[in-house]
Structure formats: structure tokens, C-alpha cells
mmCIF file of C-alpha atoms in Angstrom:
data_model
loop_
_atom_site.group_PDB
_atom_site.id
_atom_site.type_symbol
_atom_site.label_atom_id
_atom_site.label_comp_id
_atom_site.label_asym_id
_atom_site.label_seq_id
_atom_site.Cartn_x
_atom_site.Cartn_y
_atom_site.Cartn_z
ATOM 1 C CA GLN O 954 103.297 49.178 82.682
ATOM 2 C CA VAL O 955 106.073 51.737 82.514
ATOM 3 C CA GLN O 956 108.742 52.067 85.169
ATOM 4 C CA LEU O 957 110.422 55.431 85.549
ATOM 5 C CA VAL O 958 113.596 56.364 87.379
ATOM 6 C CA GLU O 959 114.747 59.954 87.808
ATOM 7 C CA SER O 960 118.300 61.090 88.297
ATOM 8 C CA GLY O 961 120.374 64.230 88.168
ATOM 9 C CA GLY O 962 119.058 66.102 91.150
ATOM 10 C CA GLY O 963 121.354 67.885 93.508
ATOM 11 C CA LEU O 964 122.296 71.114 95.199
ATOM 12 C CA VAL O 965 122.971 74.189 93.097
ATOM 13 C CA GLN O 966 123.246 77.889 93.674
ATOM 14 C CA ALA O 967 120.663 80.325 92.441
ATOM 15 C CA GLY O 968 121.302 81.144 88.821
ATOM 16 C CA GLY O 969 122.877 77.788 88.185
ATOM 17 C CA SER O 970 121.796 74.936 85.988
ATOM 18 C CA LEU O 971 120.901 71.328 86.410
ATOM 19 C CA ARG O 972 119.850 68.583 84.046
ATOM 20 C CA LEU O 973 117.430 65.926 85.172
ATOM 21 C CA SER O 974 117.014 62.608 83.446
ATOM 22 C CA CYS O 975 114.270 60.057 83.567
ATOM 23 C CA THR O 976 114.861 56.617 82.178
ATOM 24 C CA ALA O 977 111.969 54.387 81.358
ATOM 25 C CA SER O 978 111.467 50.711 80.900
ATOM 26 C CA GLY O 979 108.666 49.561 78.701
ATOM 27 C CA ARG O 980 108.171 48.488 75.149
ATOM 28 C CA THR O 981 105.911 51.414 74.252
ATOM 29 C CA PHE O 982 107.973 54.225 75.675
ATOM 30 C CA SER O 983 108.130 56.150 72.416
ATOM 31 C CA SER O 984 104.352 56.449 72.305
ATOM 32 C CA TYR O 985 104.067 58.003 75.750
ATOM 33 C CA THR O 986 103.584 61.581 76.671
ATOM 34 C CA MET O 987 106.127 62.398 79.356
ATOM 35 C CA GLY O 988 105.855 65.010 82.037
ATOM 36 C CA TRP O 989 107.783 66.553 84.866
ATOM 37 C CA PHE O 990 106.140 67.587 88.097
ATOM 38 C CA ARG O 991 107.557 68.873 91.323
ATOM 39 C CA GLN O 992 106.550 68.993 94.937
ATOM 40 C CA ALA O 993 108.015 71.164 97.644
ATOM 41 C CA PRO O 994 107.622 70.319 101.333
ATOM 42 C CA GLY O 995 104.151 71.156 102.531
ATOM 43 C CA LYS O 996 102.929 72.000 99.050
ATOM 44 C CA GLU O 997 100.920 70.220 96.427
ATOM 45 C CA ARG O 998 102.476 68.627 93.428
ATOM 46 C CA GLU O 999 102.580 71.006 90.499
ATOM 47 C CA PHE O 1000 103.089 70.695 86.801
ATOM 48 C CA VAL O 1001 106.447 71.696 85.365
ATOM 49 C CA ALA O 1002 106.673 70.526 81.769
ATOM 50 C CA ALA O 1003 105.469 67.871 79.377
ATOM 51 C CA ILE O 1004 106.411 66.586 75.964
ATOM 52 C CA SER O 1005 104.583 64.501 73.398
ATOM 53 C CA TRP O 1006 105.914 61.190 72.186
ATOM 54 C CA SER O 1007 107.327 62.758 69.030
ATOM 55 C CA GLY O 1008 108.811 65.721 70.830
ATOM 56 C CA GLY O 1009 106.827 68.025 68.589
ATOM 57 C CA SER O 1010 104.580 69.361 71.312
ATOM 58 C CA ARG O 1011 105.775 70.773 74.589
ATOM 59 C CA ALA O 1012 104.154 72.537 77.468
ATOM 60 C CA TYR O 1013 105.596 74.468 80.378
ATOM 61 C CA ALA O 1014 104.335 75.979 83.546
ATOM 62 C CA ASP O 1015 104.481 79.751 83.445
ATOM 63 C CA SER O 1016 106.872 79.720 86.370
ATOM 64 C CA VAL O 1017 109.542 77.868 84.397
ATOM 65 C CA LYS O 1018 108.891 79.028 80.860
ATOM 66 C CA GLY O 1019 112.025 80.388 79.276
ATOM 67 C CA ARG O 1020 114.239 78.748 81.874
ATOM 68 C CA PHE O 1021 113.484 75.048 81.581
ATOM 69 C CA THR O 1022 113.562 72.854 78.515
ATOM 70 C CA ILE O 1023 112.071 69.415 78.246
ATOM 71 C CA SER O 1024 113.344 66.982 75.655
ATOM 72 C CA ARG O 1025 113.419 63.286 75.011
ATOM 73 C CA ASN O 1026 115.554 60.700 73.349
ATOM 74 C CA ASN O 1027 113.347 57.772 72.578
ATOM 75 C CA ALA O 1028 116.271 55.639 71.449
ATOM 76 C CA LYS O 1029 117.588 55.901 74.991
ATOM 77 C CA ASN O 1030 114.168 55.722 76.601
ATOM 78 C CA THR O 1031 115.006 58.934 78.372
ATOM 79 C CA VAL O 1032 113.362 62.268 78.952
ATOM 80 C CA TYR O 1033 115.324 65.270 80.151
ATOM 81 C CA LEU O 1034 114.619 68.476 81.940
ATOM 82 C CA GLN O 1035 117.274 71.097 81.436
ATOM 83 C CA MET O 1036 116.901 73.695 84.152
ATOM 84 C CA ASN O 1037 118.665 77.011 83.795
ATOM 85 C CA SER O 1038 118.594 80.186 85.844
ATOM 86 C CA LEU O 1039 117.452 78.233 88.836
ATOM 87 C CA LYS O 1040 115.730 80.008 91.671
ATOM 88 C CA PRO O 1041 115.286 79.001 95.300
ATOM 89 C CA GLU O 1042 111.587 78.544 94.633
ATOM 90 C CA ASP O 1043 112.494 75.763 92.226
ATOM 91 C CA THR O 1044 113.540 73.671 95.205
ATOM 92 C CA ALA O 1045 111.435 70.544 95.251
ATOM 93 C CA VAL O 1046 111.369 66.869 94.585
ATOM 94 C CA TYR O 1047 111.025 66.454 90.853
ATOM 95 C CA TYR O 1048 109.050 63.564 89.454
ATOM 96 C CA CYS O 1049 108.765 62.299 85.946
ATOM 97 C CA ALA O 1050 105.543 60.766 84.808
ATOM 98 C CA SER O 1051 104.097 59.157 81.735
ATOM 99 C CA ARG O 1052 100.760 58.594 80.124
ATOM 100 C CA GLN O 1053 99.384 57.059 77.003
ATOM 101 C CA GLY O 1054 97.699 59.766 75.035
ATOM 102 C CA ARG O 1055 97.994 63.370 74.088
ATOM 103 C CA LEU O 1056 99.950 65.983 75.963
ATOM 104 C CA VAL O 1057 98.253 67.270 79.083
ATOM 105 C CA SER O 1058 99.442 69.093 82.175
ATOM 106 C CA THR O 1059 97.241 67.536 84.829
ATOM 107 C CA ALA O 1060 98.813 65.075 87.230
ATOM 108 C CA PRO O 1061 95.799 62.765 87.558
ATOM 109 C CA ASP O 1062 96.077 61.961 83.868
ATOM 110 C CA PHE O 1063 99.553 60.518 84.274
ATOM 111 C CA GLY O 1064 99.457 56.907 85.300
ATOM 112 C CA SER O 1065 103.109 56.066 85.920
ATOM 113 C CA TRP O 1066 105.462 57.931 88.203
ATOM 114 C CA GLY O 1067 109.083 57.799 89.170
ATOM 115 C CA GLN O 1068 110.390 57.932 92.700
ATOM 116 C CA GLY O 1069 111.537 61.523 92.442
ATOM 117 C CA THR O 1070 114.853 63.309 92.625
ATOM 118 C CA GLN O 1071 115.633 66.173 94.962
ATOM 119 C CA VAL O 1072 116.571 69.555 93.559
ATOM 120 C CA THR O 1073 117.753 72.150 96.036
ATOM 121 C CA VAL O 1074 118.582 75.683 94.982
ATOM 122 C CA SER O 1075 120.387 77.794 97.520
ATOM 123 C CA SER O 1076 120.221 81.557 97.622
#
């Protein structure tokens, strides 16, 4: 069992930046693939980014590629999502998630989820 807690959300203006963090508890954190997903009101949860346990493999949704960067610090049991050039359409609750296994981008394959952190981008 892995427990995840997101932080770092907030209100920013379009074009601004924000850094999300997700801290995990669990003895096998370093072996987990970590992902970020987001969900806007009235919309389905969508994939944002994911990173392998080693950090050597990363994946991004086309909508955030070139703007967002996912990284992890296993010593701190933390995964980050650096979000630059934010757009109003990035507004959503952002969730971190984890799974044991290779990097994937599909939400059903992630077994543990955080509570989410709100990101609001004003125009």
C-alpha cells in the first residue's frame, strides 16, 4: 500500500508557473511508476505525465508536452510536476498516482491515488 499526498496547487495567471509535489509513504516507493492526472469540473480524468521508478522514462500528454516536466526524488519519496506557460485549460484538480510496473498512461492501471490539489489558471 502506498499513500500519496499532493501539494503545491494554487491560483496563477496564464503564462505563469507552478510546481506540484506528491509525497509518498511506502517502503517500495522507488520501484513505483508515478503519474500525474487531472480532472476539470464536468470532465473525465485525463493523463498528464508519468515517470518510471528510475526517472529514465517519461511520458507526457500532447497537451502539456514542452510545458510540463515530471521528475522524482526517490530519496525524498517525492514526485514533482513543474508546470510552465500555464493556460486556463490547465485548470483542474491534479492527482498523483502510482503503480507497480512499467510506465503507462492509463488511469485504470494506477492503483494508488492522492487526494488531489487544485490548480486554477486565470486568463
